[in-house]
Amino acid sequence: MAIAGAGQLNLHESPCWGSRSVDCFEKLEQISEGTYGQVYMAREIKTGEIVALKKIRMDNERGFPITAIREIKILKKLHHENVIKLKESVTSQGAKDEQGRPGKCCPIPINNLLLGATKYSPAVDMWSVGCIFAELLHGKLIFPGKDEPEQLNKIFELCGAPDEVNWPGVSKIPWYNNFKPTRPMKRRLREALGNQEKAPATATTRRKGQTTEITAFTASCRLPPIQSGQAHAQMRPGPNPPLHGSQPPVAAGPGHHHGKPRGPAGGPGRYPANGTNGGFNHQNHGGGYSSGPYPPQGRGAPYGSSGMPGAGPRGSGGSGYGVGAPNYSQDGPTEVLVLDVALT
Amino acid sequence: MRRSKENNPGSIAAPNVQDRFLERCTIIRKKLQLVGMTAMLLACKYEEVSVPIVEDFVLISDKAYTRKDVLDMEKLMVNALQFNMSVLTPYVFMRRFLKAAQYEKKLEFLSFFLI
């Protein structure tokens, strides 16, 4: 069969990959522990270089986890100052399999799927993206549930409980009645994410801007469509009065669908209260979403009509929710990632 | 490799994984079947939704190899291939063309038999 010849695919490879043992490194301390393994700070014995060592846990049933294969492959190809460099992968022998904490939850909770909905649509992915943004901002899992009911509860606590008002059709989703919260809960996402001050001071003002942005982002996607055809309509801001009340619905232009859900929430001046309009956008040019899906031209007019004070020209800063926050101090061992393939 | 190829992109990608590995590494003849099995395991992981477990492969080899053999070979292969598992296979094109041709089952079976 006609398949790409091997030589055509992997042209630039270093021959030493995977040939060294983890014994070349001296573990200094454990930095963190994720779902798939632990991360250590380590020193390469020969050079004294400080690296991060991520240990991949082998799945006894299925061998090398596919997520790890993808992670390694992608990390190898990424070269960017804000993305950790994958320096090398090393192997280790022997039974070093430390079982991770059982019951650790998937970091990407999916609201309507947890309720038993079977329709999968772009809004579900948008929800996941919102969660990831919020986690980047928060610095830890935002919905750390041990199991599904607990996770749902965490979601309701933070985002408010869904009902027919803010999520038309929710009562028809299979398990809604089983998991319906017993007491009414208010949405307090903005309070939860907006008040933490753990980030370096350099990023604080920009972070404030981001907080609201991301909060809005999560909110606008919180109500996933029941029918996939409605995806765009529902992902557009609108059904959430506290955040989008003053926002007129956006005329659905011919733009592609990634652009639409986020359209109006961007722009400096959308959140005049925080007073950081000038601050939070600079440095984000060209990063993340700032420049991609929202071309400055031709999009300005409809958003300007929302009557925000100080709504500057749309093109000046993009929509400004690039999450990069490139100013986080990076004196930790963030330069290199060495993967430790533990075989059991 | 003679599994049904329709709805099974893994079995189409597997020979490619195997070939690319053998191009890089010399192995003894006794282990050739192990390479084939492991290539299938890796390709299925990459291409398919549900993946056969290692034990299945041990069984289809009539226990010629152990689980450890498979996992060791898997490690050797991902490193030899530099974690490049994804290949463009005829499967992708065939699915597209069949759809464009508004295919019937018979045509689908024939097509996947041929590639």
CSV table of C-alpha atoms in Angstrom, one decimal:
chain,number,residue,atom,x,y,z
A,1,MET,CA,0.0,0.0,0.0
A,2,ALA,CA,1.1,3.5,-0.6
A,3,ILE,CA,2.3,5.0,2.6
A,4,ALA,CA,4.8,7.6,3.3
A,5,GLY,CA,8.3,6.2,3.3
A,6,ALA,CA,10.0,6.3,6.6
A,7,GLY,CA,12.8,8.6,5.4
A,8,GLN,CA,10.3,11.2,4.4
A,9,LEU,CA,8.9,11.5,7.9
A,10,ASN,CA,11.6,11.9,10.5
A,11,LEU,CA,14.4,13.8,9.1
A,12,HIS,CA,15.9,15.6,12.0
A,13,GLU,CA,16.3,13.3,14.9
A,14,SER,CA,18.9,12.9,17.5
A,15,PRO,CA,20.1,9.4,17.8
A,16,CYS,CA,20.4,9.4,21.5
A,17,TRP,CA,16.7,9.6,22.3
A,18,GLY,CA,15.6,7.2,24.9
A,19,SER,CA,19.0,5.6,25.1
A,20,ARG,CA,20.0,7.0,28.5
A,21,SER,CA,18.8,5.9,31.8
A,22,VAL,CA,17.2,8.1,34.4
A,23,ASP,CA,20.3,7.4,36.6
A,24,CYS,CA,21.9,10.2,34.7
A,25,PHE,CA,19.8,12.5,36.8
A,26,GLU,CA,19.7,13.1,40.5
A,27,LYS,CA,16.2,13.8,41.8
A,28,LEU,CA,16.1,16.8,44.1
A,29,GLU,CA,12.5,17.2,45.1
A,30,GLN,CA,9.0,16.4,43.8
A,31,ILE,CA,7.5,19.5,42.2
A,32,SER,CA,4.0,18.2,41.7
A,33,GLU,CA,1.9,15.3,40.9
A,34,GLY,CA,-0.5,15.0,38.1
A,35,THR,CA,-3.0,12.5,36.9
A,36,TYR,CA,-0.5,10.7,34.8
A,37,GLY,CA,2.6,10.9,36.9
A,38,GLN,CA,4.9,12.9,39.1
A,39,VAL,CA,7.1,15.8,38.2
A,40,TYR,CA,10.5,16.2,39.9
A,41,MET,CA,13.1,18.8,40.0
A,42,ALA,CA,16.4,17.0,39.1
A,43,ARG,CA,20.0,17.7,38.3
A,44,GLU,CA,21.8,16.2,35.4
A,45,ILE,CA,24.8,14.6,37.1
A,46,LYS,CA,27.2,15.2,34.3
A,47,THR,CA,26.4,18.8,33.5
A,48,GLY,CA,24.8,20.0,36.7
A,49,GLU,CA,21.9,21.3,34.7
A,50,ILE,CA,18.6,21.7,36.5
A,51,VAL,CA,15.7,20.0,34.7
A,52,ALA,CA,12.2,19.0,35.3
A,53,LEU,CA,11.7,15.3,35.3
A,54,LYS,CA,8.3,14.0,34.5
A,55,LYS,CA,7.6,10.4,35.2
A,56,ILE,CA,5.1,8.7,33.0
A,57,ARG,CA,3.2,5.9,34.7
A,58,MET,CA,2.9,2.8,32.6
A,59,ASP,CA,-0.5,1.3,32.2
A,60,ASN,CA,-0.3,-2.3,33.0
A,61,GLU,CA,-3.2,-3.2,30.8
A,62,ARG,CA,-2.3,-1.1,27.8
A,63,GLY,CA,1.3,-0.3,28.1
A,64,PHE,CA,2.5,3.2,27.2
A,65,PRO,CA,-0.3,5.7,27.7
A,66,ILE,CA,-1.4,7.2,24.4
A,67,THR,CA,-1.7,10.6,26.0
A,68,ALA,CA,2.0,10.4,26.8
A,69,ILE,CA,2.9,9.4,23.3
A,70,ARG,CA,0.9,12.4,22.0
A,71,GLU,CA,2.3,14.7,24.7
A,72,ILE,CA,5.9,13.8,23.8
A,73,LYS,CA,5.4,14.0,20.1
A,74,ILE,CA,3.8,17.5,20.4
A,75,LEU,CA,6.2,18.8,22.9
A,76,LYS,CA,9.1,17.8,20.7
A,77,LYS,CA,7.7,20.0,17.9
A,78,LEU,CA,6.9,23.0,20.0
A,79,HIS,CA,9.5,25.7,20.2
A,80,HIS,CA,8.3,28.7,22.0
A,81,GLU,CA,9.6,30.7,25.0
A,82,ASN,CA,6.4,30.0,26.9
A,83,VAL,CA,6.3,26.4,26.2
A,84,ILE,CA,8.5,24.0,28.2
A,85,LYS,CA,11.1,22.4,26.0
A,86,LEU,CA,11.2,18.7,25.9
A,87,LYS,CA,14.9,18.0,26.1
A,88,GLU,CA,15.1,14.3,26.2
A,89,SER,CA,13.3,11.1,27.2
A,90,VAL,CA,15.1,8.7,29.4
A,91,THR,CA,14.1,5.3,30.6
A,92,SER,CA,14.2,3.5,33.9
A,93,GLN,CA,14.0,-0.1,34.8
A,94,GLY,CA,12.5,-1.8,37.8
A,95,ALA,CA,9.2,-1.7,39.6
A,96,LYS,CA,9.0,2.0,40.4
A,97,ASP,CA,5.4,2.2,39.7
A,98,GLU,CA,3.9,4.4,42.4
A,99,GLN,CA,0.2,4.2,42.1
A,100,GLY,CA,-1.2,7.6,41.7
A,101,ARG,CA,-3.9,8.7,44.1
A,102,PRO,CA,-7.0,6.8,43.0
A,103,GLY,CA,-10.1,8.7,42.1
A,104,LYS,CA,-8.3,11.7,40.8
A,105,CYS,CA,-10.6,13.5,38.5
A,106,CYS,CA,-10.3,14.5,35.0
A,107,PRO,CA,-9.4,18.1,35.0
A,108,ILE,CA,-11.8,18.9,32.2
A,109,PRO,CA,-15.3,18.5,33.6
A,110,ILE,CA,-18.0,18.6,31.1
A,111,ASN,CA,-21.2,19.9,32.5
A,112,ASN,CA,-23.9,18.6,30.3
A,113,LEU,CA,-22.2,15.2,29.7
A,114,LEU,CA,-22.1,14.7,33.4
A,115,LEU,CA,-25.8,15.1,33.4
A,116,GLY,CA,-26.2,12.4,30.9
A,117,ALA,CA,-26.7,14.3,27.7
A,118,THR,CA,-25.6,12.4,24.7
A,119,LYS,CA,-25.3,15.2,22.2
A,120,TYR,CA,-21.7,16.3,21.8
A,121,SER,CA,-21.2,19.7,20.3
A,122,PRO,CA,-18.7,22.5,20.0
A,123,ALA,CA,-20.1,24.0,23.2
A,124,VAL,CA,-18.8,21.1,25.2
A,125,ASP,CA,-15.4,21.8,24.0
A,126,MET,CA,-15.8,25.5,24.6
A,127,TRP,CA,-16.7,24.6,28.2
A,128,SER,CA,-13.5,22.6,28.5
A,129,VAL,CA,-11.5,25.5,27.1
A,130,GLY,CA,-13.1,27.8,29.7
A,131,CYS,CA,-12.2,25.4,32.4
A,132,ILE,CA,-8.6,25.2,31.3
A,133,PHE,CA,-8.3,29.0,31.2
A,134,ALA,CA,-9.8,29.3,34.6
A,135,GLU,CA,-7.4,26.7,35.9
A,136,LEU,CA,-4.4,28.5,34.4
A,137,LEU,CA,-5.7,31.6,36.2
A,138,HIS,CA,-6.5,29.9,39.4
A,139,GLY,CA,-3.4,27.8,39.5
A,140,LYS,CA,-5.2,24.7,40.4
A,141,LEU,CA,-8.2,22.6,39.5
A,142,ILE,CA,-11.4,24.6,39.7
A,143,PHE,CA,-13.7,21.7,40.0
A,144,PRO,CA,-11.7,19.1,42.0
A,145,GLY,CA,-14.4,16.5,42.4
A,146,LYS,CA,-13.6,13.0,43.4
A,147,ASP,CA,-16.5,11.5,41.5
A,148,GLU,CA,-19.2,12.7,39.2
A,149,PRO,CA,-21.8,13.8,41.7
A,150,GLU,CA,-19.1,15.7,43.7
A,151,GLN,CA,-17.8,17.2,40.6
A,152,LEU,CA,-21.2,18.4,39.5
A,153,ASN,CA,-21.7,19.8,42.9
A,154,LYS,CA,-18.5,21.8,42.6
A,155,ILE,CA,-19.6,23.1,39.3
A,156,PHE,CA,-23.0,24.2,40.7
A,157,GLU,CA,-21.3,25.8,43.7
A,158,LEU,CA,-19.2,27.9,41.5
A,159,CYS,CA,-21.3,28.5,38.4
A,160,GLY,CA,-24.7,28.4,40.0
A,161,ALA,CA,-27.2,25.7,39.6
A,162,PRO,CA,-28.8,25.2,36.2
A,163,ASP,CA,-32.5,25.6,35.9
A,164,GLU,CA,-35.0,26.1,33.1
A,165,VAL,CA,-34.4,29.9,33.2
A,166,ASN,CA,-30.6,29.9,32.6
A,167,TRP,CA,-30.5,26.7,30.6
A,168,PRO,CA,-33.7,26.0,28.7
A,169,GLY,CA,-34.3,22.3,28.3
A,170,VAL,CA,-32.1,21.2,31.2
A,171,SER,CA,-34.8,19.3,32.9
A,172,LYS,CA,-35.1,17.0,29.9
A,173,ILE,CA,-31.5,15.9,30.2
A,174,PRO,CA,-31.5,12.3,31.5
A,175,TRP,CA,-29.9,12.6,34.9
A,176,TYR,CA,-30.9,16.2,35.7
A,177,ASN,CA,-33.4,15.1,38.3
A,178,ASN,CA,-31.0,12.8,40.0
A,179,PHE,CA,-28.3,15.4,40.4
A,180,LYS,CA,-30.4,18.5,40.7
A,181,PRO,CA,-29.1,20.5,43.6
A,182,THR,CA,-31.3,20.6,46.6
A,183,ARG,CA,-30.8,24.2,47.5
A,184,PRO,CA,-30.6,27.1,45.2
A,185,MET,CA,-27.0,28.2,44.4
A,186,LYS,CA,-25.9,31.5,43.1
A,187,ARG,CA,-23.2,32.0,40.5
A,188,ARG,CA,-20.0,33.2,42.2
A,189,LEU,CA,-17.5,32.4,39.6
A,190,ARG,CA,-16.3,35.9,39.4
A,191,GLU,CA,-15.8,36.3,43.1
A,192,ALA,CA,-14.0,33.0,43.3
A,193,LEU,CA,-11.6,33.7,40.5
A,194,GLY,CA,-11.3,37.4,40.8
A,195,ASN,CA,-10.1,37.7,44.4
A,196,GLN,CA,-7.1,35.6,44.5
A,197,GLU,CA,-3.7,37.3,44.6
A,198,LYS,CA,-1.2,34.6,44.2
A,199,ALA,CA,0.2,35.7,41.0
A,200,PRO,CA,3.4,37.8,40.7
A,201,ALA,CA,2.7,41.5,41.1
A,202,THR,CA,3.8,42.2,37.6
A,203,ALA,CA,0.9,40.4,36.2
A,204,THR,CA,-1.7,41.6,38.6
A,205,THR,CA,-3.3,44.3,36.6
A,206,ARG,CA,-3.4,42.3,33.5
A,207,ARG,CA,-4.7,39.4,35.4
A,208,LYS,CA,-7.6,41.4,36.7
A,209,GLY,CA,-8.6,42.1,33.1
A,210,GLN,CA,-8.2,38.4,32.4
A,211,THR,CA,-10.3,37.3,35.3
A,212,THR,CA,-13.4,38.9,34.0
A,213,GLU,CA,-12.6,37.9,30.5
A,214,ILE,CA,-12.2,34.3,31.4
A,215,THR,CA,-15.1,34.3,33.7
A,216,ALA,CA,-17.2,35.6,30.9
A,217,PHE,CA,-15.7,33.1,28.7
A,218,THR,CA,-16.7,30.2,30.9
A,219,ALA,CA,-20.1,31.7,31.4
A,220,SER,CA,-20.9,32.2,27.8
A,221,CYS,CA,-20.2,28.6,27.1
A,222,ARG,CA,-21.8,27.2,30.2
A,223,LEU,CA,-25.1,26.6,28.6
A,224,PRO,CA,-24.4,24.0,26.1
A,225,PRO,CA,-26.8,23.5,23.2
A,226,ILE,CA,-29.3,20.7,23.4
A,227,GLN,CA,-29.4,20.5,19.7
A,228,SER,CA,-26.1,20.9,17.9
A,229,GLY,CA,-27.7,23.2,15.4
A,230,GLN,CA,-28.1,25.8,18.1
A,231,ALA,CA,-24.5,25.7,19.1
A,232,HIS,CA,-23.6,29.1,18.0
A,233,ALA,CA,-26.7,30.7,19.2
A,234,GLN,CA,-26.2,29.5,22.7
A,235,MET,CA,-22.5,30.0,22.9
A,236,ARG,CA,-23.0,33.6,22.1
A,237,PRO,CA,-23.3,35.6,25.2
A,238,GLY,CA,-26.9,36.3,26.0
A,239,PRO,CA,-28.5,33.9,28.3
A,240,ASN,CA,-26.6,35.1,31.3
A,241,PRO,CA,-27.9,38.4,32.6
A,242,PRO,CA,-25.3,39.2,35.2
A,243,LEU,CA,-22.5,39.2,32.7
A,244,HIS,CA,-24.1,39.9,29.4
A,245,GLY,CA,-27.2,41.8,30.2
A,246,SER,CA,-26.3,44.9,28.4
A,247,GLN,CA,-25.0,43.1,25.4
A,248,PRO,CA,-27.1,43.1,22.3
A,249,PRO,CA,-27.1,39.8,20.4
A,250,VAL,CA,-24.4,39.8,17.8
A,251,ALA,CA,-25.4,39.6,14.3
A,252,ALA,CA,-24.2,36.3,13.0
A,253,GLY,CA,-21.9,37.2,10.2
A,254,PRO,CA,-20.3,34.8,7.9
A,255,GLY,CA,-17.2,34.3,10.0
A,256,HIS,CA,-16.2,30.9,11.0
A,257,HIS,CA,-17.6,29.5,14.2
A,258,HIS,CA,-14.6,29.8,16.4
A,259,GLY,CA,-14.8,33.5,16.2
A,260,LYS,CA,-18.4,33.9,17.0
A,261,PRO,CA,-18.8,32.7,20.5
A,262,ARG,CA,-16.3,35.0,21.9
A,263,GLY,CA,-16.9,38.0,19.8
A,264,PRO,CA,-18.5,40.7,21.9
A,265,ALA,CA,-16.9,39.9,25.2
A,266,GLY,CA,-13.5,41.1,24.1
A,267,GLY,CA,-12.3,44.5,23.7
A,268,PRO,CA,-10.9,46.9,26.2
A,269,GLY,CA,-13.6,48.8,27.9
A,270,ARG,CA,-16.0,46.0,28.4
A,271,TYR,CA,-15.4,46.0,32.1
A,272,PRO,CA,-14.9,49.6,32.9
A,273,ALA,CA,-15.2,49.0,36.6
A,274,ASN,CA,-11.8,47.4,37.0
A,275,GLY,CA,-10.0,50.4,35.6
A,276,THR,CA,-7.3,48.4,34.0
A,277,ASN,CA,-8.3,48.8,30.4
A,278,GLY,CA,-5.1,50.3,29.4
A,279,GLY,CA,-3.0,47.8,31.2
A,280,PHE,CA,-4.1,44.3,30.5
A,281,ASN,CA,-3.8,44.1,26.9
A,282,HIS,CA,-0.3,45.2,26.1
A,283,GLN,CA,2.1,42.3,25.8
A,284,ASN,CA,-0.6,40.1,24.6
A,285,HIS,CA,-0.4,41.1,21.0
A,286,GLY,CA,-0.1,38.1,18.9
A,287,GLY,CA,-0.5,35.7,21.7
A,288,GLY,CA,-3.2,33.2,22.2
A,289,TYR,CA,-6.6,34.3,20.9
A,290,SER,CA,-5.6,37.9,20.8
A,291,SER,CA,-4.8,38.1,17.1
A,292,GLY,CA,-6.2,35.0,15.6
A,293,PRO,CA,-9.9,34.7,15.1
A,294,TYR,CA,-10.9,38.4,15.4
A,295,PRO,CA,-9.6,40.4,12.6
A,296,PRO,CA,-9.7,44.0,13.7
A,297,GLN,CA,-11.3,45.2,10.5
A,298,GLY,CA,-14.9,44.7,9.8
A,299,ARG,CA,-15.8,43.6,13.3
A,300,GLY,CA,-15.8,46.8,15.0
A,301,ALA,CA,-19.1,48.3,14.3
A,302,PRO,CA,-21.6,45.8,15.9
A,303,TYR,CA,-19.8,45.7,19.2
A,304,GLY,CA,-19.4,49.4,19.5
A,305,SER,CA,-23.2,49.7,19.8
A,306,SER,CA,-23.3,48.3,23.2
A,307,GLY,CA,-22.6,51.7,24.6
A,308,MET,CA,-19.6,50.9,26.7
A,309,PRO,CA,-17.7,53.9,28.0
A,310,GLY,CA,-14.3,54.0,26.6
A,311,ALA,CA,-14.6,51.4,24.0
A,312,GLY,CA,-11.5,52.0,22.1
A,313,PRO,CA,-10.8,50.9,18.6
A,314,ARG,CA,-11.2,47.2,18.4
A,315,GLY,CA,-8.0,46.7,16.7
A,316,SER,CA,-5.8,48.2,19.4
A,317,GLY,CA,-5.4,45.2,21.5
A,318,GLY,CA,-7.3,42.3,20.0
A,319,SER,CA,-9.8,40.7,22.3
A,320,GLY,CA,-7.2,40.5,25.0
A,321,TYR,CA,-7.6,37.2,26.6
A,322,GLY,CA,-4.4,35.6,25.6
A,323,VAL,CA,-3.6,33.7,28.7
A,324,GLY,CA,0.1,33.6,28.3
A,325,ALA,CA,1.0,35.9,31.1
A,326,PRO,CA,4.5,35.8,30.0
A,327,ASN,CA,5.8,37.7,33.0
A,328,TYR,CA,5.5,34.9,35.5
A,329,SER,CA,8.9,34.5,37.0
A,330,GLN,CA,10.6,31.5,35.5
A,331,ASP,CA,13.5,31.0,37.8
A,332,GLY,CA,12.3,27.5,38.6
A,333,PRO,CA,13.3,24.5,36.7
A,334,THR,CA,11.1,25.2,33.8
A,335,GLU,CA,13.6,25.1,31.0
A,336,VAL,CA,13.7,21.5,30.2
A,337,LEU,CA,11.5,18.5,30.6
A,338,VAL,CA,13.0,15.1,30.7
A,339,LEU,CA,10.6,12.3,30.6
A,340,ASP,CA,11.2,9.3,32.7
A,341,VAL,CA,9.6,6.3,31.3
A,342,ALA,CA,9.1,4.0,34.2
A,343,LEU,CA,8.5,0.4,33.1
A,344,THR,CA,6.8,-1.9,35.5
B,1,MET,CA,-2.7,-7.8,10.1
B,2,ARG,CA,-5.6,-9.7,8.5
B,3,ARG,CA,-8.2,-8.2,10.7
B,4,SER,CA,-11.1,-6.4,9.1
B,5,LYS,CA,-9.8,-3.2,7.8
B,6,GLU,CA,-13.0,-1.4,7.5
B,7,ASN,CA,-13.6,0.6,10.7
B,8,ASN,CA,-10.1,-0.4,11.8
B,9,PRO,CA,-7.6,2.3,10.8
B,10,GLY,CA,-5.2,0.8,13.3
B,11,SER,CA,-4.6,-2.3,11.3
B,12,ILE,CA,-3.9,-0.1,8.3
B,13,ALA,CA,-1.3,2.0,10.1
B,14,ALA,CA,0.3,-0.9,11.9
B,15,PRO,CA,2.4,-2.1,8.9
B,16,ASN,CA,3.8,1.4,8.5
B,17,VAL,CA,4.8,1.5,12.2
B,18,GLN,CA,6.4,-1.9,11.8
B,19,ASP,CA,8.3,-1.0,8.6
B,20,ARG,CA,9.6,2.2,10.0
B,21,PHE,CA,10.8,0.4,13.1
B,22,LEU,CA,12.5,-2.4,11.1
B,23,GLU,CA,14.2,0.2,9.0
B,24,ARG,CA,15.9,1.6,12.1
B,25,CYS,CA,16.5,-1.5,14.2
B,26,THR,CA,17.8,-5.0,13.5
B,27,ILE,CA,16.1,-7.6,15.5
B,28,ILE,CA,16.3,-11.4,15.6
B,29,ARG,CA,13.9,-13.4,13.6
B,30,LYS,CA,12.3,-14.9,16.6
B,31,LYS,CA,11.1,-11.5,17.6
B,32,LEU,CA,9.6,-10.5,14.3
B,33,GLN,CA,6.1,-11.5,15.4
B,34,LEU,CA,6.6,-9.5,18.5
B,35,VAL,CA,7.4,-6.4,16.4
B,36,GLY,CA,4.3,-7.0,14.4
B,37,MET,CA,2.1,-7.3,17.5
B,38,THR,CA,3.5,-4.3,19.1
B,39,ALA,CA,3.2,-2.3,16.0
B,40,MET,CA,-0.5,-3.2,16.0
B,41,LEU,CA,-0.8,-2.2,19.6
B,42,LEU,CA,0.8,1.2,19.0
B,43,ALA,CA,-1.1,1.9,15.8
B,44,CYS,CA,-4.4,1.0,17.5
B,45,LYS,CA,-3.6,3.2,20.4
B,46,TYR,CA,-3.1,6.1,18.0
B,47,GLU,CA,-5.9,5.5,15.6
B,48,GLU,CA,-8.7,3.8,17.4
B,49,VAL,CA,-11.2,4.6,20.1
B,50,SER,CA,-10.9,1.4,22.0
B,51,VAL,CA,-7.6,-0.3,22.3
B,52,PRO,CA,-6.9,-4.0,22.7
B,53,ILE,CA,-5.2,-4.7,26.0
B,54,VAL,CA,-1.7,-6.2,26.1
B,55,GLU,CA,-3.1,-9.5,27.3
B,56,ASP,CA,-5.0,-9.8,24.1
B,57,PHE,CA,-1.8,-9.7,22.1
B,58,VAL,CA,-0.1,-12.2,24.4
B,59,LEU,CA,-3.0,-14.5,23.7
B,60,ILE,CA,-3.1,-14.2,20.0
B,61,SER,CA,0.6,-15.0,19.9
B,62,ASP,CA,-0.3,-18.2,21.7
B,63,LYS,CA,1.8,-16.9,24.6
B,64,ALA,CA,5.0,-16.9,22.6
B,65,TYR,CA,5.8,-13.7,24.3
B,66,THR,CA,5.1,-12.3,27.8
B,67,ARG,CA,3.5,-9.1,28.7
B,68,LYS,CA,6.9,-7.8,29.6
B,69,ASP,CA,8.2,-8.6,26.2
B,70,VAL,CA,5.4,-6.6,24.6
B,71,LEU,CA,5.9,-3.6,26.9
B,72,ASP,CA,9.7,-3.7,26.4
B,73,MET,CA,9.3,-3.8,22.7
B,74,GLU,CA,6.7,-1.0,22.8
B,75,LYS,CA,9.3,1.2,24.7
B,76,LEU,CA,11.9,0.3,22.1
B,77,MET,CA,9.6,1.1,19.3
B,78,VAL,CA,8.3,4.5,20.5
B,79,ASN,CA,11.9,5.5,21.1
B,80,ALA,CA,13.1,4.3,17.7
B,81,LEU,CA,10.3,6.0,16.0
B,82,GLN,CA,10.8,9.2,18.1
B,83,PHE,CA,7.2,9.0,19.1
B,84,ASN,CA,6.1,9.7,15.6
B,85,MET,CA,3.1,7.4,15.4
B,86,SER,CA,0.7,9.2,13.2
B,87,VAL,CA,0.8,8.5,9.5
B,88,LEU,CA,-1.4,9.4,6.7
B,89,THR,CA,-3.0,6.2,5.5
B,90,PRO,CA,-5.2,5.2,2.6
B,91,TYR,CA,-7.9,4.7,5.2
B,92,VAL,CA,-8.5,8.4,5.6
B,93,PHE,CA,-8.8,9.0,1.8
B,94,MET,CA,-11.0,5.9,1.4
B,95,ARG,CA,-13.5,7.1,4.0
B,96,ARG,CA,-13.7,10.4,2.2
B,97,PHE,CA,-14.0,9.0,-1.3
B,98,LEU,CA,-16.6,6.5,-0.2
B,99,LYS,CA,-18.7,9.2,1.4
B,100,ALA,CA,-18.4,11.2,-1.8
B,101,ALA,CA,-19.5,8.2,-3.8
B,102,GLN,CA,-22.5,7.7,-1.6
B,103,TYR,CA,-21.3,4.1,-1.1
B,104,GLU,CA,-23.2,0.9,-0.3
B,105,LYS,CA,-21.9,-1.7,2.0
B,106,LYS,CA,-20.7,-3.9,-0.7
B,107,LEU,CA,-18.5,-1.2,-2.2
B,108,GLU,CA,-17.2,-0.4,1.2
B,109,PHE,CA,-16.1,-3.9,1.9
B,110,LEU,CA,-14.5,-4.2,-1.5
B,111,SER,CA,-12.6,-1.0,-1.0
B,112,PHE,CA,-11.2,-1.9,2.3
B,113,PHE,CA,-10.3,-5.3,1.1
B,114,LEU,CA,-8.3,-3.7,-1.7
B,115,ILE,CA,-6.3,-1.2,0.4
